[in-house]
Coordinates of C-alpha atoms in Angstrom, one line a residue:
Chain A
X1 CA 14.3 -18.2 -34.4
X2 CA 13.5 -21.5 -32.4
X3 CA 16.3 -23.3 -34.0
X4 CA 18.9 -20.3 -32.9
X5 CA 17.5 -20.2 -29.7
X6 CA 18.0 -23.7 -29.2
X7 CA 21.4 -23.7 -30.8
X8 CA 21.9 -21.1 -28.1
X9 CA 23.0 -18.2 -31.2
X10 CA 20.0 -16.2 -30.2
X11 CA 18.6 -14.7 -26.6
X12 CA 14.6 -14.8 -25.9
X13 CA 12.6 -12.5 -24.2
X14 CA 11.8 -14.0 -20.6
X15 CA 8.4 -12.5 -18.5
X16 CA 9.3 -15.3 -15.4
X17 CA 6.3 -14.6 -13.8
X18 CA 4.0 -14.3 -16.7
X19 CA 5.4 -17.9 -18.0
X20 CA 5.1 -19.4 -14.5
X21 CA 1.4 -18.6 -14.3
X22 CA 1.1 -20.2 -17.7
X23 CA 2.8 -23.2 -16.8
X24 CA 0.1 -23.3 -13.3
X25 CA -2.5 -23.1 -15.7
X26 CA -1.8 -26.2 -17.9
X27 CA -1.0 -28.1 -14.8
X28 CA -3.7 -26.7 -13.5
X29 CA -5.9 -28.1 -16.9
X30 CA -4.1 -31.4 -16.5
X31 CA -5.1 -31.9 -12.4
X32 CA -8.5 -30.7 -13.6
X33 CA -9.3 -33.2 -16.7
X34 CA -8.1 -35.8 -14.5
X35 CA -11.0 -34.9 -11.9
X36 CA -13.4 -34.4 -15.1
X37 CA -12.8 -37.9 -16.1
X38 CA -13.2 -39.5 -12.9
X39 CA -16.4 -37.8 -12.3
X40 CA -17.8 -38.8 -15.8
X41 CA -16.5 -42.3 -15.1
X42 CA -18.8 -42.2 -11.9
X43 CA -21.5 -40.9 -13.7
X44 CA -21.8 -43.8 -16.4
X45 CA -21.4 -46.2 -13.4
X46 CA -23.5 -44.9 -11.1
X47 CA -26.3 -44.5 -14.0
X48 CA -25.9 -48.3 -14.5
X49 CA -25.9 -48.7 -11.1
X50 CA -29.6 -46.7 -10.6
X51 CA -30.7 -48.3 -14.1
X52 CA -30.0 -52.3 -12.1
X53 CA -31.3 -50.9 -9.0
X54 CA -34.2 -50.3 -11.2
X55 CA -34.4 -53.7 -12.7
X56 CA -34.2 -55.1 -8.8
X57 CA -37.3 -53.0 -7.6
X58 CA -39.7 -54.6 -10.5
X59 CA -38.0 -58.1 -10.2
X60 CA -38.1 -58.3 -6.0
X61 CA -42.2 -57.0 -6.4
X62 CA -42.6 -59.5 -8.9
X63 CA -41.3 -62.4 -6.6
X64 CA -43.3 -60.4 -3.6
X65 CA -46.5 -61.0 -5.9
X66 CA -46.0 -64.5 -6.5
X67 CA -44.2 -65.7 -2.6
X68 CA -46.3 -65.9 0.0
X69 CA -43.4 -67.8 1.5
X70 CA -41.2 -64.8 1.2
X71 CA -43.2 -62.1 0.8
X72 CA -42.1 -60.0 3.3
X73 CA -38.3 -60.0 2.0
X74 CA -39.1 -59.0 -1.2
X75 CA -41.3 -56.6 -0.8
X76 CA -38.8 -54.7 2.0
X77 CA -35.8 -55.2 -0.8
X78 CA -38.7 -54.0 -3.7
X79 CA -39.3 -51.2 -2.0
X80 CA -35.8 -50.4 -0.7
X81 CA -34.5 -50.8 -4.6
X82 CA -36.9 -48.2 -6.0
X83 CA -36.8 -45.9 -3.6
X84 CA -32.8 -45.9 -4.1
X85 CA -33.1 -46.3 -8.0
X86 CA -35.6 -42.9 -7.7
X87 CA -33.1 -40.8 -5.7
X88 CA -30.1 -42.2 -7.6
X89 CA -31.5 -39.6 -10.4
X90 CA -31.5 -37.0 -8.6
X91 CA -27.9 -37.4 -7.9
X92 CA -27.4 -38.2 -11.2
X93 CA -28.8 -34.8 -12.2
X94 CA -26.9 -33.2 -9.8
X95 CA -23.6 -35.7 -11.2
X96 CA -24.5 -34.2 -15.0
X97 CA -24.4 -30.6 -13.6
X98 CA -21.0 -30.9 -12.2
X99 CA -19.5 -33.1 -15.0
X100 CA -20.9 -30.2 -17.4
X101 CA -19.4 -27.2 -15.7
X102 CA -16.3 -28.8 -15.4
X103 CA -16.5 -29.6 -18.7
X104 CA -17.1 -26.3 -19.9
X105 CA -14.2 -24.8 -17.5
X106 CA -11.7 -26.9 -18.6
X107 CA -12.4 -27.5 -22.6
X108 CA -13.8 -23.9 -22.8
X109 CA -12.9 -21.1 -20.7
X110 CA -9.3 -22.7 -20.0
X111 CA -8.9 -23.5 -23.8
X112 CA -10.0 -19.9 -25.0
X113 CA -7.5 -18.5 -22.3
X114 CA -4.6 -21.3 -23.7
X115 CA -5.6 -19.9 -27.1
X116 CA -4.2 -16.6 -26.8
X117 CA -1.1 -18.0 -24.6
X118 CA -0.6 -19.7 -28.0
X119 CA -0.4 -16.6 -29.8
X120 CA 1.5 -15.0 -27.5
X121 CA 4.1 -17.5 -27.7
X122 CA 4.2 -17.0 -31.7
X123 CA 3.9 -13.5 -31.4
X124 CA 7.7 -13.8 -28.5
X125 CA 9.4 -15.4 -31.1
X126 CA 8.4 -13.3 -34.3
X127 CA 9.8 -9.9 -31.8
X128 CA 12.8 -11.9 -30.9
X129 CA 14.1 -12.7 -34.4
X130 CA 13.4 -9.4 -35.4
X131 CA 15.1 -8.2 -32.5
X132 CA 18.3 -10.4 -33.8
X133 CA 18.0 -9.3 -37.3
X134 CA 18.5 -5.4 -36.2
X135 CA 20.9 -6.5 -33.3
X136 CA 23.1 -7.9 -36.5
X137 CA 22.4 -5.3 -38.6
X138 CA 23.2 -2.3 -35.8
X139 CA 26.6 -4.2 -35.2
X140 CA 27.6 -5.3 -38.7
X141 CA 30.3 -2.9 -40.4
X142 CA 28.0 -1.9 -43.2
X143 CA 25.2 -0.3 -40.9
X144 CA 26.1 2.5 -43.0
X145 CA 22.8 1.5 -45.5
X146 CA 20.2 3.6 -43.5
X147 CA 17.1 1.9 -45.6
X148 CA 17.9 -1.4 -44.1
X149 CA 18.4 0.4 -40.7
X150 CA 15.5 1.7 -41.0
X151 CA 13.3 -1.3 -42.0
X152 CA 14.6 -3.5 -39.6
X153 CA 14.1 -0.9 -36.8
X154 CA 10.6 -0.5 -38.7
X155 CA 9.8 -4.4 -38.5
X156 CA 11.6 -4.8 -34.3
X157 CA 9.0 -1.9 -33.7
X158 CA 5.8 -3.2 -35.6
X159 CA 6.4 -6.6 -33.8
X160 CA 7.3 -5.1 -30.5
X161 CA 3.8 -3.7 -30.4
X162 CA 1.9 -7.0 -31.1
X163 CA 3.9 -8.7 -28.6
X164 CA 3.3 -6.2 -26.2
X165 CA -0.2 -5.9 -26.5
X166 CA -0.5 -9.9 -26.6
X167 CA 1.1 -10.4 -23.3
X168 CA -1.0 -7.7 -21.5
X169 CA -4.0 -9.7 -23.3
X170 CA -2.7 -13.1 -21.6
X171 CA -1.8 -11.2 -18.8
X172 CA -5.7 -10.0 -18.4
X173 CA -7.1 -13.1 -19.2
X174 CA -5.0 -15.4 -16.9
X175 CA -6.4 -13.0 -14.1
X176 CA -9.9 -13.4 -14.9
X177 CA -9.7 -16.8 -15.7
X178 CA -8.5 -17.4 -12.3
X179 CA -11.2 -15.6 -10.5
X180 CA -13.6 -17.6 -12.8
X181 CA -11.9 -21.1 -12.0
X182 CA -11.8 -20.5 -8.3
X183 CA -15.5 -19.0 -8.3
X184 CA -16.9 -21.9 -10.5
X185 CA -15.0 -24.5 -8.7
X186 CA -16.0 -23.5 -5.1
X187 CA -19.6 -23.5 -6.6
X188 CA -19.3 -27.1 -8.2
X189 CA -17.2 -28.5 -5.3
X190 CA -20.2 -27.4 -2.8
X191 CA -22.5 -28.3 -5.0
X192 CA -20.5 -32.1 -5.6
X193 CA -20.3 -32.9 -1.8
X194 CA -23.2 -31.9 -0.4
X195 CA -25.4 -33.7 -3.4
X196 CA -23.2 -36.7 -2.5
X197 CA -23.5 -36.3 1.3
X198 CA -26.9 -36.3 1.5
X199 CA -27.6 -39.5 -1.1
X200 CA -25.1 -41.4 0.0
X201 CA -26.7 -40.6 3.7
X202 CA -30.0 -41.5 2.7
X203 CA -31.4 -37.9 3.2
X204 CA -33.7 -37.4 0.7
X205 CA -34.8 -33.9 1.7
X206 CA -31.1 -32.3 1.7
X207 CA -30.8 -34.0 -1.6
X208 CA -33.5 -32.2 -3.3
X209 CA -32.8 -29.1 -1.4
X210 CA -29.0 -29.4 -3.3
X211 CA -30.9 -28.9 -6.7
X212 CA -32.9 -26.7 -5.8
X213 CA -30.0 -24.4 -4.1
X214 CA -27.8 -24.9 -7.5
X215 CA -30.8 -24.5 -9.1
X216 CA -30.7 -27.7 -11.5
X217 CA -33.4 -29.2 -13.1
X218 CA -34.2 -32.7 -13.4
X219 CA -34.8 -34.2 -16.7
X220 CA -38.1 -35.8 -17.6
X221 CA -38.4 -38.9 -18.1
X222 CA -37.3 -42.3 -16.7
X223 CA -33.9 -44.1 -17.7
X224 CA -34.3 -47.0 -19.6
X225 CA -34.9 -49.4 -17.8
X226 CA -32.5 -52.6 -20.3
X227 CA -29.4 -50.1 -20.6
X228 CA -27.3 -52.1 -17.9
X229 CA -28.1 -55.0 -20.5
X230 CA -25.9 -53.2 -23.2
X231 CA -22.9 -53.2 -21.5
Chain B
X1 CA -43.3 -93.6 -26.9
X2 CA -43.2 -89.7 -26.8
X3 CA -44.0 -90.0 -30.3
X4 CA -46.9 -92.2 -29.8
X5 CA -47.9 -90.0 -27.2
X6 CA -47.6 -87.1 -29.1
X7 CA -49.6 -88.6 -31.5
X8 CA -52.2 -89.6 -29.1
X9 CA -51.8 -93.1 -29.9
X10 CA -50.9 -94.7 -25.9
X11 CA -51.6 -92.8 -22.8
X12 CA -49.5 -90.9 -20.5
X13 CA -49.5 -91.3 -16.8
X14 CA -50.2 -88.1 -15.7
X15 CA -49.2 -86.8 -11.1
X16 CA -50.4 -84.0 -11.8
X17 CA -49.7 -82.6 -8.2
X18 CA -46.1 -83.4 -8.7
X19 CA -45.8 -82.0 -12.1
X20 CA -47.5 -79.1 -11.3
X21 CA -44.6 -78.6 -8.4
X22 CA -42.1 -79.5 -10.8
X23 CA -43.6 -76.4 -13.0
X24 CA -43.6 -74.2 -10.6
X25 CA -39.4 -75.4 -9.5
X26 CA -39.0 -74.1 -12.9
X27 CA -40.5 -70.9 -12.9
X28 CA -38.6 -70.1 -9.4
X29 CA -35.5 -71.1 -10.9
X30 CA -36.0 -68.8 -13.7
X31 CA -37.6 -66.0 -11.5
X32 CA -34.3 -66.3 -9.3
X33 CA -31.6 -66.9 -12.1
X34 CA -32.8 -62.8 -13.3
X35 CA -32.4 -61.8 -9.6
X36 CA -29.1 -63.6 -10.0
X37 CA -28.3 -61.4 -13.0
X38 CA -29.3 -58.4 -11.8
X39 CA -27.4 -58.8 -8.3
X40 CA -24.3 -59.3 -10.3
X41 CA -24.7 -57.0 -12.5
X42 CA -25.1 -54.6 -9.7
X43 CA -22.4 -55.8 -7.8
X44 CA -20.2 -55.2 -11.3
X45 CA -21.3 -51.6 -11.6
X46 CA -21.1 -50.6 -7.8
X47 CA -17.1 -52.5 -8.3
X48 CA -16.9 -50.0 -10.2
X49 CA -18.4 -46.9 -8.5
X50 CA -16.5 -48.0 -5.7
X51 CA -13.1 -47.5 -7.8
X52 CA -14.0 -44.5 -9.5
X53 CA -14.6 -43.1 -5.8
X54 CA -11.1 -44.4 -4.9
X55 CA -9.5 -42.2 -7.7
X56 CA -11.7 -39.2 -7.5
X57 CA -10.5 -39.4 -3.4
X58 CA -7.3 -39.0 -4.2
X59 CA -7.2 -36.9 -7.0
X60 CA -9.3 -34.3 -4.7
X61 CA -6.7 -34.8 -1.8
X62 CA -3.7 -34.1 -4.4
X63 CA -5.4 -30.6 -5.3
X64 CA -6.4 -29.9 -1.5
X65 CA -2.4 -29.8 -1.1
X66 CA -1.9 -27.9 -4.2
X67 CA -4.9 -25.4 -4.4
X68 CA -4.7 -23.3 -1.2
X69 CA -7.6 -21.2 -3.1
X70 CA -10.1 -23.8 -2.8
X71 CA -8.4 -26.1 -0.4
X72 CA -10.9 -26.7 2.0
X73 CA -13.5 -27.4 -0.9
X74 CA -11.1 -30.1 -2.2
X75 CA -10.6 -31.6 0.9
X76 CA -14.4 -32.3 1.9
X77 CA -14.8 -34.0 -1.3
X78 CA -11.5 -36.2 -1.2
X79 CA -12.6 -37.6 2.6
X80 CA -16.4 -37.9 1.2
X81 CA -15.2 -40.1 -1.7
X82 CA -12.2 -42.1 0.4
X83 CA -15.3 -42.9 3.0
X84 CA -17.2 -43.9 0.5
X85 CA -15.2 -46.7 -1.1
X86 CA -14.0 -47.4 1.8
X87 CA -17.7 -48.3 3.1
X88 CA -18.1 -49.6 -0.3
X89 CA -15.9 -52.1 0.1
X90 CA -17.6 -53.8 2.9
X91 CA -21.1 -53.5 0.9
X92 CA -19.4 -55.3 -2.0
X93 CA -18.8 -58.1 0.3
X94 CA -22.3 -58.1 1.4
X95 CA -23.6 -58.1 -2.2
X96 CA -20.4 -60.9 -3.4
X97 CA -22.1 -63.5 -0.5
X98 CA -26.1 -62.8 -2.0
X99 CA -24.6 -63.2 -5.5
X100 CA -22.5 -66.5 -4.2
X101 CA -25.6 -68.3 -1.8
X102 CA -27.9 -67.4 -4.6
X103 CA -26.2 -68.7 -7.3
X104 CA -25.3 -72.2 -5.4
X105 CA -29.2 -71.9 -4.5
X106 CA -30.4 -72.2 -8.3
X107 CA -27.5 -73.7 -10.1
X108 CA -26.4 -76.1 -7.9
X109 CA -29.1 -77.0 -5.3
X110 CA -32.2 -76.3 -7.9
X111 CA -30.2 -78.1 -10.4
X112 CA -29.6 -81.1 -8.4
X113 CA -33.6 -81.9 -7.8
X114 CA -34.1 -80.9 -11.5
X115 CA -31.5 -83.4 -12.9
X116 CA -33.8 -86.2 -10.5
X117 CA -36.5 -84.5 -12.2
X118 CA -35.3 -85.3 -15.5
X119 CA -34.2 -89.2 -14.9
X120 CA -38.3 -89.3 -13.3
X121 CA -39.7 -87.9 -16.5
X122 CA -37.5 -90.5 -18.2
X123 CA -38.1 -92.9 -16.2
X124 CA -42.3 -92.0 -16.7
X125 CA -41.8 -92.7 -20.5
X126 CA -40.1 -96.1 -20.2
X127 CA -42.5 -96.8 -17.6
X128 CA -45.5 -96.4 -20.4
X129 CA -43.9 -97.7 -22.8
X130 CA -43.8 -101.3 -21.3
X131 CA -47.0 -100.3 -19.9
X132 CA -48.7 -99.9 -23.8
X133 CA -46.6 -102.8 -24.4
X134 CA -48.2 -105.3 -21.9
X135 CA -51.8 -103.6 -22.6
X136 CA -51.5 -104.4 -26.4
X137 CA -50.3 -108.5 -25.5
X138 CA -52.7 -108.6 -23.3
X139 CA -55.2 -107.3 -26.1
X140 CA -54.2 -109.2 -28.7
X141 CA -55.7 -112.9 -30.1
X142 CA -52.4 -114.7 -29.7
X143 CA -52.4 -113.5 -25.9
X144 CA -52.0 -117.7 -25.8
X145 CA -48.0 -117.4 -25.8
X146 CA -47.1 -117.9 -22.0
X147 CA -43.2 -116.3 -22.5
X148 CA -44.2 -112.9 -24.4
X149 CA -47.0 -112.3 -21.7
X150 CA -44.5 -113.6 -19.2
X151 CA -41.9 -111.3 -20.4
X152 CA -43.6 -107.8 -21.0
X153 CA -45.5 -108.4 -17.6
X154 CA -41.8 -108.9 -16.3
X155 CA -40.2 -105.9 -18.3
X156 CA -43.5 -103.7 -16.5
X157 CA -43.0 -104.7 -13.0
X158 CA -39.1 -103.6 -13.3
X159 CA -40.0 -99.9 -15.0
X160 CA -42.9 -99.3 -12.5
X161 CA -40.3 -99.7 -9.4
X162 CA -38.1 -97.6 -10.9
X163 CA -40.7 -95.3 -12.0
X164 CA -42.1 -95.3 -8.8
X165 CA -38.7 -95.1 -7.0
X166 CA -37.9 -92.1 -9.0
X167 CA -41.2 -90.4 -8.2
X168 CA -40.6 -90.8 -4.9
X169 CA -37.3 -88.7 -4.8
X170 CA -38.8 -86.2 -6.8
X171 CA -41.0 -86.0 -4.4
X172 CA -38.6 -85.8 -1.4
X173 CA -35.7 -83.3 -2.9
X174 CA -39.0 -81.4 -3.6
X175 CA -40.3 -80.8 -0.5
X176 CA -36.5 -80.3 0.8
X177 CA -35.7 -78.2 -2.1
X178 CA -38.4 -75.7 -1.2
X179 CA -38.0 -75.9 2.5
X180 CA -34.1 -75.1 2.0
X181 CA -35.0 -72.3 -0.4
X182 CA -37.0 -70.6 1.8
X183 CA -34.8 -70.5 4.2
X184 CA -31.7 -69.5 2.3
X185 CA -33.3 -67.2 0.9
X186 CA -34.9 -65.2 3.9
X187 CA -31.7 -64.8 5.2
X188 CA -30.2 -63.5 1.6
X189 CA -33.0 -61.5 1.2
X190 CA -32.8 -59.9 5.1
X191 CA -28.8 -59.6 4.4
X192 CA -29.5 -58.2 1.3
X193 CA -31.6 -55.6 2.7
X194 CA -30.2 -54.6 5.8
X195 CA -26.6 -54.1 4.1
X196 CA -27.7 -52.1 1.1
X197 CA -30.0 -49.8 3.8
X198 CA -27.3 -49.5 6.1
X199 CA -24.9 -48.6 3.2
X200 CA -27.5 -46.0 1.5
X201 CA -28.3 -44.4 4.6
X202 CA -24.9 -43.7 5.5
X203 CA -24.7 -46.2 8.4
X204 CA -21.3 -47.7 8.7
X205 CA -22.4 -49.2 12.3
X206 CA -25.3 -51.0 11.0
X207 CA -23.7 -52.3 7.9
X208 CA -20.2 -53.4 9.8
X209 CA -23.4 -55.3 12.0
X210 CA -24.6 -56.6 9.3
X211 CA -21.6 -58.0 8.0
X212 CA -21.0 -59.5 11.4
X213 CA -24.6 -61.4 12.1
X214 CA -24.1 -63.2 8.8
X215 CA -20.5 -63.5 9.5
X216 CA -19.5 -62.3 6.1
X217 CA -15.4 -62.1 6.2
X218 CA -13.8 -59.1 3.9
X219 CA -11.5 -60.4 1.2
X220 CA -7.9 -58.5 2.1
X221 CA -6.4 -56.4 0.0
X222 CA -7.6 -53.4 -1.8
X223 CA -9.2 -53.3 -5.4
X224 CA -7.5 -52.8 -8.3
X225 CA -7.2 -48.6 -8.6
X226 CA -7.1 -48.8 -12.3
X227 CA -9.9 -51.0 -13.2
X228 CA -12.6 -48.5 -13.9
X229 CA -10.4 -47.7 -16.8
X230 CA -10.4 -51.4 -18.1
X231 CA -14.1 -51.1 -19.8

């Protein structure tokens, strides 16, 4: 059936605005993995980035210990670097939340929807070539054999159904899917600028009040502290 | 004559004030060559955070255009990240001239006095040498030869000016050394400082200031938009 279609010996079925809300959606996908690996590309660098800011803290107290000279200086730039390296989790936390629900939106929820677009699409060109078969049989001059009438109008009918029912399936689920998307993302954009805002503002306080609000949960435990070594 | 010293056999002449400053050069350099690392390393990972912002800005300000759903969302987060590297950029300056003083600090400066260092601890060991030579002529029964007296007594004078020449630029580049050290690095360490706060609190002002009081000039030009995807 693709072949004839292409060969233009065959007519598809066209929904317009069913396929143009598909074709949003894998643009959509595409705009939307782009974002997802940027923002996992800031998270790895911004983790080696908190992990060195680490390092810095202990080395600057180190040299504050053992300076009298400079002792001043590297205590202020000790105490600056650890008190950056300590916040830069919680932004990492709240980078890992973001990365994840975009993650799941995209690989998931999108995929499961692109899934049964994917069957659809099968399921369009099954109906249309049994569509042909009893166009050809209905016009060919021995459509006098009613059994092979009858089982082609049998097999156009069968597939008609499954088609049908598959594009009110996609139809459902590309509405849903969009109320999801927009829902999630308004949550995970919120939740990405103001955790962002308020470290890279130095306010501590509207920082933790981000977590708490999108209620995520730090992991315990510290980073370790060689892994900018690795690179 | 190390040997010989090694094996306890001739004596060593021993400053011990001066090699006890020569130590602790040592340990500083050391101390400062993982502050060195670190800062680089840093400045590596923030180059990259910095780029990474730069793509996610206009990746967010494409879908502000193309999402009237969640347009507003997208386009807090696109002028968020665009400030950001935008900011970044001038703190990457700030942390490119620490990196560049302190490396000139310990592998140029440091290493200068530490190569004089070396030619005075060679110089030490020649110095000895002649020194255990003359002791054992003048020691032994056929002390009665005039020229080999004459000539180790001549072969000692010439090492101890030298090894006393030597020890006194040791001691000179030492004091200057640490006096130059000090001060290049308490205005590293206050740059250092006052750019990274003014950059983590969100103060463009301050760090622009900053920039300006240790008149740090900002390479022209933009970064490379793709690198982050070079590692």
């Amino acid at each position: 059936q693709i072949i004839s279609e292409k060969l233009g010996k065959s007519s598809r079925t066209v929904d317009t605005e069913l396929e143009s809300q598909i074709d949003l959606l894998r643009d959509v996908q595409r705009k939307y993995l782009h974002i997802l690996r940027l923002s996992r590309a800031l998270s790895s660098h911004f983790h080696h980035v908190v992990t060195t800011q680490q390092g810095l803290g202990e080395a600057f107290a180190d040299l504050a210990q053992k300076s009298p000279e400079l002792q001043s200086e590297f205590l202020c730039n000790a105490e600056t670097q650890r008190s950056l390296s300590r916040h830069g989790e919680i932004l990492m936390a709240a980078l890992d939340f973001f990365v994840s629900s975009v993650n799941t939106l995209v690989n998931k929820t999108m995929e499961d929807t692109l899934l049964t677009v994917k069957r659809y699409e099968a399921a369009r060109i099954e109906y249309d070539a049994y569509r042909s078969d009893l166009e050809i049989v209905l016009q060919s001059p021995a459509s006098g054999q009613a059994n092979t009438l009858a089982d082609a109008q049998l097999a156009y009918d069968e597939h008609k159904t499954e088609f049908e029912k598959l594009r009110a399936d996609v139809s459902v689920k590309l509405r849903f899917l969009n109320e999801n998307r927009v829902k999630v993302m308004h949550k995970q954009l919120l939740l990405f600028h103001n955790a962002v805002s308020a470290y890279f503002s130095g306010n501590q306080t509207a920082l933790e009040a981000t977590l708490k609000q999108f209620n995520i949960k730090m992991k315990t435990g510290n980073i370790a502290p060689s892994s900018w070594l690795e690179q």
